[in-house]
PDB file of N, CA and C in Angstrom:
ATOM      1  N   SER A 117      14.594   3.403  -8.448  1.00 61.00           N
ATOM      2  CA  SER A 117      15.115   2.601 -10.093  1.00 61.00           C
ATOM      3  C   SER A 117      15.911   3.182 -11.002  1.00 61.00           C
ATOM      4  N   TYR A 118      16.449   4.390 -10.591  1.00 67.00           N
ATOM      5  CA  TYR A 118      17.286   5.138 -11.047  1.00 67.00           C
ATOM      6  C   TYR A 118      18.725   4.389 -10.572  1.00 67.00           C
ATOM      7  N   ILE A 119      18.702   4.521  -9.561  1.00 70.00           N
ATOM      8  CA  ILE A 119      20.011   3.893  -8.885  1.00 70.00           C
ATOM      9  C   ILE A 119      20.662   2.413  -9.527  1.00 70.00           C
ATOM     10  N   ARG A 120      19.394   1.812  -9.620  1.00 76.00           N
ATOM     11  CA  ARG A 120      19.561   0.455  -9.849  1.00 76.00           C
ATOM     12  C   ARG A 120      19.688  -0.054 -11.128  1.00 76.00           C
ATOM     13  N   GLY A 121      19.157   0.936 -12.105  1.00 80.00           N
ATOM     14  CA  GLY A 121      19.205   0.994 -13.505  1.00 80.00           C
ATOM     15  C   GLY A 121      17.994   0.426 -13.960  1.00 80.00           C
ATOM     16  N   TYR A 122      17.252   0.478 -15.328  1.00 88.00           N
ATOM     17  CA  TYR A 122      15.977  -0.261 -15.657  1.00 88.00           C
ATOM     18  C   TYR A 122      16.433   0.083 -17.415  1.00 88.00           C
ATOM     19  N   TYR A 123      15.212  -0.844 -17.760  1.00 92.00           N
ATOM     20  CA  TYR A 123      14.769  -0.764 -19.380  1.00 92.00           C
ATOM     21  C   TYR A 123      13.282  -0.510 -19.760  1.00 92.00           C
ATOM     22  N   VAL A 124      13.459   0.646 -20.736  1.00 93.00           N
ATOM     23  CA  VAL A 124      11.753   0.615 -21.122  1.00 93.00           C
ATOM     24  C   VAL A 124      11.911  -0.091 -22.368  1.00 93.00           C
ATOM     25  N   ILE A 125      10.936  -1.107 -22.463  1.00 94.00           N
ATOM     26  CA  ILE A 125      10.696  -2.039 -23.121  1.00 94.00           C
ATOM     27  C   ILE A 125       9.230  -1.968 -23.988  1.00 94.00           C
ATOM     28  N   THR A 126       9.410  -1.935 -25.484  1.00 95.00           N
ATOM     29  CA  THR A 126       7.866  -1.958 -25.969  1.00 95.00           C
ATOM     30  C   THR A 126       7.704  -3.768 -26.636  1.00 95.00           C
ATOM     31  N   ALA A 127       6.210  -4.070 -26.279  1.00 94.00           N
ATOM     32  CA  ALA A 127       6.404  -5.833 -26.596  1.00 94.00           C
ATOM     33  C   ALA A 127       5.111  -5.411 -27.675  1.00 94.00           C
ATOM     34  N   GLU A 128       5.215  -6.330 -29.072  1.00 93.00           N
ATOM     35  CA  GLU A 128       4.061  -5.876 -29.800  1.00 93.00           C
ATOM     36  C   GLU A 128       3.704  -7.336 -30.449  1.00 93.00           C
ATOM     37  N   GLY A 129       2.547  -7.987 -30.164  1.00 91.00           N
ATOM     38  CA  GLY A 129       1.980  -9.007 -30.888  1.00 91.00           C
ATOM     39  C   GLY A 129       0.494  -9.046 -30.450  1.00 91.00           C
ATOM     40  N   ILE A 130      -0.048 -10.354 -30.910  1.00 90.00           N
ATOM     41  CA  ILE A 130      -1.379 -10.443 -30.575  1.00 90.00           C
ATOM     42  C   ILE A 130      -1.314 -11.078 -28.912  1.00 90.00           C
ATOM     43  N   GLU A 131      -2.569 -10.915 -28.336  1.00 89.00           N
ATOM     44  CA  GLU A 131      -2.483 -11.058 -26.989  1.00 89.00           C
ATOM     45  C   GLU A 131      -1.315 -10.892 -25.952  1.00 89.00           C
ATOM     46  N   VAL A 132      -0.905  -9.412 -25.903  1.00 90.00           N
ATOM     47  CA  VAL A 132       0.093  -8.921 -25.527  1.00 90.00           C
ATOM     48  C   VAL A 132      -0.069  -8.961 -23.552  1.00 90.00           C
ATOM     49  N   GLU A 133      -1.289  -8.940 -23.175  1.00 90.00           N
ATOM     50  CA  GLU A 133      -1.342  -8.931 -22.115  1.00 90.00           C
ATOM     51  C   GLU A 133      -0.963 -10.438 -21.480  1.00 90.00           C
ATOM     52  N   ARG A 134      -0.991 -11.424 -22.174  1.00 91.00           N
ATOM     53  CA  ARG A 134      -0.937 -12.844 -21.723  1.00 91.00           C
ATOM     54  C   ARG A 134       0.760 -12.235 -21.680  1.00 91.00           C
ATOM     55  N   PHE A 135       1.212 -12.360 -22.470  1.00 90.00           N
ATOM     56  CA  PHE A 135       2.991 -12.030 -22.538  1.00 90.00           C
ATOM     57  C   PHE A 135       3.109 -11.584 -21.081  1.00 90.00           C
ATOM     58  N   LEU A 136       2.655 -10.482 -20.703  1.00 91.00           N
ATOM     59  CA  LEU A 136       2.787  -9.719 -19.599  1.00 91.00           C
ATOM     60  C   LEU A 136       2.567 -10.304 -18.151  1.00 91.00           C
ATOM     61  N   ASN A 137       1.416 -11.403 -18.166  1.00 91.00           N
ATOM     62  CA  ASN A 137       1.519 -12.023 -17.385  1.00 91.00           C
ATOM     63  C   ASN A 137       2.241 -13.468 -17.171  1.00 91.00           C
ATOM     64  N   HIS A 138       2.751 -13.702 -18.213  1.00 91.00           N
ATOM     65  CA  HIS A 138       4.030 -15.044 -18.181  1.00 91.00           C
ATOM     66  C   HIS A 138       5.299 -14.315 -17.712  1.00 91.00           C
ATOM     67  N   LEU A 139       5.721 -12.866 -18.125  1.00 91.00           N
ATOM     68  CA  LEU A 139       6.793 -12.728 -17.406  1.00 91.00           C
ATOM     69  C   LEU A 139       6.459 -12.414 -15.760  1.00 91.00           C
ATOM     70  N   ILE A 140       5.432 -12.070 -15.436  1.00 91.00           N
ATOM     71  CA  ILE A 140       5.198 -12.025 -14.085  1.00 91.00           C
ATOM     72  C   ILE A 140       5.109 -13.482 -13.234  1.00 91.00           C
ATOM     73  N   ARG A 141       4.957 -13.772 -13.785  1.00 92.00           N
ATOM     74  CA  ARG A 141       4.806 -15.266 -13.335  1.00 92.00           C
ATOM     75  C   ARG A 141       6.017 -16.021 -13.174  1.00 92.00           C
ATOM     76  N   ASN A 142       6.797 -15.514 -14.191  1.00 91.00           N
ATOM     77  CA  ASN A 142       8.426 -15.855 -13.775  1.00 91.00           C
ATOM     78  C   ASN A 142       9.507 -14.717 -12.931  1.00 91.00           C
ATOM     79  N   GLY A 143       8.464 -14.248 -12.254  1.00 92.00           N
ATOM     80  CA  GLY A 143       8.985 -13.556 -11.181  1.00 92.00           C
ATOM     81  C   GLY A 143       9.936 -12.621 -12.000  1.00 92.00           C
ATOM     82  N   ILE A 144       9.538 -11.680 -13.042  1.00 92.00           N
ATOM     83  CA  ILE A 144      10.248 -10.585 -13.534  1.00 92.00           C
ATOM     84  C   ILE A 144       9.300  -9.052 -13.096  1.00 92.00           C
ATOM     85  N   ASN A 145      10.210  -8.529 -12.196  1.00 90.00           N
ATOM     86  CA  ASN A 145       9.766  -6.972 -11.968  1.00 90.00           C
ATOM     87  C   ASN A 145       9.143  -6.287 -13.078  1.00 90.00           C
ATOM     88  N   VAL A 146       7.876  -6.293 -13.274  1.00 93.00           N
ATOM     89  CA  VAL A 146       7.437  -5.003 -14.444  1.00 93.00           C
ATOM     90  C   VAL A 146       6.883  -4.454 -13.927  1.00 93.00           C
ATOM     91  N   TYR A 147       7.004  -3.023 -13.951  1.00 92.00           N
ATOM     92  CA  TYR A 147       6.130  -1.931 -13.947  1.00 92.00           C
ATOM     93  C   TYR A 147       6.238  -0.859 -14.905  1.00 92.00           C
ATOM     94  N   ASN A 148       5.227   0.091 -14.403  1.00 93.00           N
ATOM     95  CA  ASN A 148       5.145   1.648 -15.384  1.00 93.00           C
ATOM     96  C   ASN A 148       4.699   0.901 -16.543  1.00 93.00           C
ATOM     97  N   VAL A 149       3.463   0.236 -16.701  1.00 94.00           N
ATOM     98  CA  VAL A 149       2.842  -0.726 -17.942  1.00 94.00           C
ATOM     99  C   VAL A 149       2.036   0.354 -18.503  1.00 94.00           C
ATOM    100  N   ASN A 150       2.214   0.679 -19.849  1.00 93.00           N
ATOM    101  CA  ASN A 150       1.248   1.311 -20.713  1.00 93.00           C
ATOM    102  C   ASN A 150       0.903   0.946 -21.922  1.00 93.00           C
ATOM    103  N   LYS A 151      -0.626   0.453 -22.652  1.00 93.00           N
ATOM    104  CA  LYS A 151      -0.933   0.152 -23.386  1.00 93.00           C
ATOM    105  C   LYS A 151      -0.885   1.469 -24.647  1.00 93.00           C
ATOM    106  N   ILE A 152      -0.362   0.718 -25.532  1.00 93.00           N
ATOM    107  CA  ILE A 152      -0.215   1.912 -26.681  1.00 93.00           C
ATOM    108  C   ILE A 152      -1.378   1.646 -27.565  1.00 93.00           C
ATOM    109  N   ASN A 153      -1.556   0.595 -28.206  1.00 92.00           N
ATOM    110  CA  ASN A 153      -2.579   0.417 -28.927  1.00 92.00           C
ATOM    111  C   ASN A 153      -3.272  -1.358 -28.507  1.00 92.00           C
ATOM    112  N   SER A 154      -4.150  -1.930 -29.110  1.00 90.00           N
ATOM    113  CA  SER A 154      -4.534  -2.931 -28.873  1.00 90.00           C
ATOM    114  C   SER A 154      -3.389  -3.908 -28.947  1.00 90.00           C
ATOM    115  N   THR A 155      -2.366  -4.001 -29.749  1.00 92.00           N
ATOM    116  CA  THR A 155      -1.365  -5.197 -30.035  1.00 92.00           C
ATOM    117  C   THR A 155       0.101  -4.488 -29.186  1.00 92.00           C
ATOM    118  N   LYS A 156       0.316  -3.434 -28.733  1.00 94.00           N
ATOM    119  CA  LYS A 156       1.439  -2.985 -28.117  1.00 94.00           C
ATOM    120  C   LYS A 156       1.157  -2.480 -26.545  1.00 94.00           C
ATOM    121  N   ILE A 157       2.344  -2.924 -25.903  1.00 95.00           N
ATOM    122  CA  ILE A 157       2.749  -2.130 -24.650  1.00 95.00           C
ATOM    123  C   ILE A 157       4.013  -1.844 -24.426  1.00 95.00           C
ATOM    124  N   GLN A 158       3.896  -0.778 -23.551  1.00 96.00           N
ATOM    125  CA  GLN A 158       5.340  -0.318 -22.938  1.00 96.00           C
ATOM    126  C   GLN A 158       5.760  -0.802 -21.660  1.00 96.00           C
ATOM    127  N   PHE A 159       6.725  -1.044 -21.223  1.00 95.00           N
ATOM    128  CA  PHE A 159       6.819  -1.378 -19.636  1.00 95.00           C
ATOM    129  C   PHE A 159       8.423  -1.298 -19.451  1.00 95.00           C
ATOM    130  N   CYS A 160       8.625  -1.464 -17.864  1.00 93.00           N
ATOM    131  CA  CYS A 160       9.975  -1.260 -17.577  1.00 93.00           C
ATOM    132  C   CYS A 160      10.329  -2.281 -16.743  1.00 93.00           C
ATOM    133  N   VAL A 161      11.280  -2.822 -17.124  1.00 93.00           N
ATOM    134  CA  VAL A 161      12.287  -3.767 -16.349  1.00 93.00           C
ATOM    135  C   VAL A 161      13.296  -3.806 -15.717  1.00 93.00           C
ATOM    136  N   ASP A 162      13.682  -4.083 -14.347  1.00 90.00           N
ATOM    137  CA  ASP A 162      14.756  -3.644 -13.883  1.00 90.00           C
ATOM    138  C   ASP A 162      16.128  -4.194 -14.656  1.00 90.00           C
ATOM    139  N   ARG A 163      17.295  -4.030 -14.410  1.00 86.00           N
ATOM    140  CA  ARG A 163      18.375  -4.359 -14.918  1.00 86.00           C
ATOM    141  C   ARG A 163      18.626  -5.531 -14.636  1.00 86.00           C
ATOM    142  N   TYR A 164      18.762  -6.139 -13.397  1.00 88.00           N
ATOM    143  CA  TYR A 164      19.205  -7.200 -12.799  1.00 88.00           C
ATOM    144  C   TYR A 164      18.014  -8.206 -13.329  1.00 88.00           C
ATOM    145  N   ASP A 165      17.034  -8.078 -13.964  1.00 88.00           N
ATOM    146  CA  ASP A 165      15.962  -8.924 -14.288  1.00 88.00           C
ATOM    147  C   ASP A 165      16.011  -8.897 -15.708  1.00 88.00           C
ATOM    148  N   MET A 166      16.684  -8.243 -16.007  1.00 88.00           N
ATOM    149  CA  MET A 166      17.180  -8.501 -18.016  1.00 88.00           C
ATOM    150  C   MET A 166      17.733 -10.030 -18.499  1.00 88.00           C
ATOM    151  N   ASN A 167      18.312 -10.208 -17.940  1.00 88.00           N
ATOM    152  CA  ASN A 167      18.973 -11.892 -18.238  1.00 88.00           C
ATOM    153  C   ASN A 167      17.567 -12.476 -18.325  1.00 88.00           C
ATOM    154  N   ASN A 168      17.024 -12.543 -16.677  1.00 90.00           N
ATOM    155  CA  ASN A 168      15.968 -13.467 -17.017  1.00 90.00           C
ATOM    156  C   ASN A 168      14.843 -13.159 -17.942  1.00 90.00           C
ATOM    157  N   PHE A 169      14.633 -11.908 -18.078  1.00 89.00           N
ATOM    158  CA  PHE A 169      13.474 -11.601 -19.270  1.00 89.00           C
ATOM    159  C   PHE A 169      14.169 -11.982 -20.848  1.00 89.00           C
ATOM    160  N   LYS A 170      15.364 -12.234 -21.309  1.00 88.00           N
ATOM    161  CA  LYS A 170      15.856 -12.551 -22.286  1.00 88.00           C
ATOM    162  C   LYS A 170      15.552 -14.217 -22.127  1.00 88.00           C
ATOM    163  N   LYS A 171      15.500 -14.949 -21.152  1.00 89.00           N
ATOM    164  CA  LYS A 171      15.339 -16.310 -21.202  1.00 89.00           C
ATOM    165  C   LYS A 171      13.717 -16.416 -21.346  1.00 89.00           C
ATOM    166  N   VAL A 172      13.072 -15.922 -20.845  1.00 87.00           N
ATOM    167  CA  VAL A 172      11.452 -15.886 -20.970  1.00 87.00           C
ATOM    168  C   VAL A 172      11.037 -15.530 -22.552  1.00 87.00           C
ATOM    169  N   TYR A 173      11.583 -14.486 -23.261  1.00 84.00           N
ATOM    170  CA  TYR A 173      10.921 -14.020 -24.438  1.00 84.00           C
ATOM    171  C   TYR A 173      11.601 -14.630 -25.479  1.00 84.00           C
ATOM    172  N   ARG A 174      12.383 -15.110 -25.302  1.00 85.00           N
ATOM    173  CA  ARG A 174      12.937 -16.450 -26.658  1.00 85.00           C
ATOM    174  C   ARG A 174      12.174 -17.226 -26.806  1.00 85.00           C
ATOM    175  N   GLY A 175      11.951 -17.158 -28.233  1.00 80.00           N
ATOM    176  CA  GLY A 175      10.911 -18.007 -28.844  1.00 80.00           C
ATOM    177  C   GLY A 175       9.599 -17.824 -28.840  1.00 80.00           C
ATOM    178  N   SER A 176       9.302 -17.031 -28.342  1.00 83.00           N
ATOM    179  CA  SER A 176       7.858 -16.090 -28.291  1.00 83.00           C
ATOM    180  C   SER A 176       8.010 -15.507 -29.528  1.00 83.00           C
ATOM    181  N   ASN A 177       6.476 -15.417 -29.761  1.00 88.00           N
ATOM    182  CA  ASN A 177       6.094 -14.609 -31.012  1.00 88.00           C
ATOM    183  C   ASN A 177       5.743 -12.990 -30.959  1.00 88.00           C
ATOM    184  N   TYR A 178       6.441 -12.524 -30.172  1.00 91.00           N
ATOM    185  CA  TYR A 178       6.187 -11.401 -29.817  1.00 91.00           C
ATOM    186  C   TYR A 178       7.512 -10.130 -30.292  1.00 91.00           C
ATOM    187  N   ASP A 179       7.555  -8.972 -30.603  1.00 92.00           N
ATOM    188  CA  ASP A 179       8.271  -8.342 -31.399  1.00 92.00           C
ATOM    189  C   ASP A 179       8.879  -7.252 -30.075  1.00 92.00           C
ATOM    190  N   ILE A 180       9.845  -7.586 -29.776  1.00 92.00           N
ATOM    191  CA  ILE A 180      10.392  -6.929 -28.394  1.00 92.00           C
ATOM    192  C   ILE A 180      11.560  -6.300 -28.920  1.00 92.00           C
ATOM    193  N   LYS A 181      11.723  -4.795 -28.384  1.00 93.00           N
ATOM    194  CA  LYS A 181      12.043  -3.742 -28.759  1.00 93.00           C
ATOM    195  C   LYS A 181      12.744  -2.836 -27.439  1.00 93.00           C
ATOM    196  N   VAL A 182      14.320  -2.523 -27.127  1.00 92.00           N
ATOM    197  CA  VAL A 182      14.573  -2.071 -25.749  1.00 92.00           C
ATOM    198  C   VAL A 182      14.454  -0.566 -26.422  1.00 92.00           C
ATOM    199  N   LYS A 183      13.686   0.290 -25.793  1.00 92.00           N
ATOM    200  CA  LYS A 183      13.584   1.736 -26.676  1.00 92.00           C
ATOM    201  C   LYS A 183      14.474   2.638 -25.833  1.00 92.00           C
ATOM    202  N   GLN A 184      15.023   2.079 -24.317  1.00 86.00           N
ATOM    203  CA  GLN A 184      15.770   3.296 -23.643  1.00 86.00           C
ATOM    204  C   GLN A 184      16.604   2.309 -22.323  1.00 86.00           C
ATOM    205  N   LYS A 185      17.829   2.928 -21.991  1.00 83.00           N
ATOM    206  CA  LYS A 185      18.289   2.506 -21.104  1.00 83.00           C
ATOM    207  C   LYS A 185      18.512   3.251 -19.984  1.00 83.00           C
ATOM    208  N   THR A 186      18.203   3.542 -19.083  1.00 80.00           N
ATOM    209  CA  THR A 186      18.582   4.673 -17.923  1.00 80.00           C
ATOM    210  C   THR A 186      18.966   3.975 -16.679  1.00 80.00           C
ATOM    211  N   GLY A 187      19.752   4.820 -16.097  1.00 74.00           N
ATOM    212  CA  GLY A 187      20.096   4.540 -14.742  1.00 74.00           C
ATOM    213  C   GLY A 187      21.262   4.987 -14.466  1.00 74.00           C
ATOM    214  N   LEU A 188      21.906   4.989 -13.336  1.00 68.00           N
ATOM    215  CA  LEU A 188      23.463   5.147 -12.521  1.00 68.00           C
ATOM    216  C   LEU A 188      24.091   3.936 -13.093  1.00 68.00           C
ATOM    217  N   PRO A 189      23.856   2.733 -12.989  1.00 58.00           N
ATOM    218  CA  PRO A 189      25.174   1.911 -13.697  1.00 58.00           C
ATOM    219  C   PRO A 189      25.247   2.128 -15.128  1.00 58.00           C
ATOM    220  N   LEU A 190      24.254   2.240 -15.998  1.00 55.00           N
ATOM    221  CA  LEU A 190      24.082   2.134 -17.280  1.00 55.00           C
ATOM    222  C   LEU A 190      25.037   3.855 -17.701  1.00 55.00           C
ATOM    223  N   SER A 191      24.764   4.611 -17.070  1.00 58.00           N
ATOM    224  CA  SER A 191      25.526   5.918 -17.220  1.00 58.00           C
ATOM    225  C   SER A 191      27.162   5.816 -16.893  1.00 58.00           C
ATOM    226  N   LEU A 192      27.576   4.924 -15.985  1.00 59.00           N
ATOM    227  CA  LEU A 192      28.841   4.914 -15.694  1.00 59.00           C
ATOM    228  C   LEU A 192      29.445   4.029 -16.489  1.00 59.00           C
ATOM    229  N   CYS A 193      28.519   2.835 -17.318  1.00 56.00           N
ATOM    230  CA  CYS A 193      29.311   2.234 -17.842  1.00 56.00           C
ATOM    231  C   CYS A 193      29.650   2.924 -19.248  1.00 56.00           C
ATOM    232  N   PHE A 194      28.746   3.917 -19.921  1.00 52.00           N
ATOM    233  CA  PHE A 194      28.974   4.890 -20.590  1.00 52.00           C
ATOM    234  C   PHE A 194      30.040   5.796 -20.367  1.00 52.00           C
ATOM    235  N   PHE A 195      30.563   5.963 -19.335  1.00 54.00           N
ATOM    236  CA  PHE A 195      31.386   7.089 -18.958  1.00 54.00           C
ATOM    237  C   PHE A 195      32.850   6.291 -18.876  1.00 54.00           C
ATOM    238  N   THR A 196      33.235   5.269 -18.705  1.00 54.00           N
ATOM    239  CA  THR A 196      33.827   4.267 -18.112  1.00 54.00           C
ATOM    240  C   THR A 196      34.545   3.969 -19.538  1.00 54.00           C
ATOM    241  N   VAL A 197      33.498   3.672 -20.641  1.00 51.00           N
ATOM    242  CA  VAL A 197      34.028   3.302 -22.057  1.00 51.00           C
ATOM    243  C   VAL A 197      34.723   4.315 -22.895  1.00 51.00           C
ATOM    244  N   ALA A 198      33.952   5.646 -22.668  1.00 48.00           N
ATOM    245  CA  ALA A 198      34.247   6.118 -23.994  1.00 48.00           C
ATOM    246  C   ALA A 198      35.773   7.012 -23.075  1.00 48.00           C
TER     247      ALA A 198
END
């Protein structure tokens, strides 16, 4: 996963498990799922799934935050820009 790159995302809202199931049904690779409390979960999404992830969560009633961007492609972008 580090070579491909991934995002660590938190989702908050009522019935976040339903949102997670919706992501999986739409073919988005979700892993390292941790339940923080009854209304908040943290999970990882691959870099190449991020565009599809954005299309799926737009219009939803969940608060989505990208906590961390990790991986070799994201690191290379940082060094080439700087």
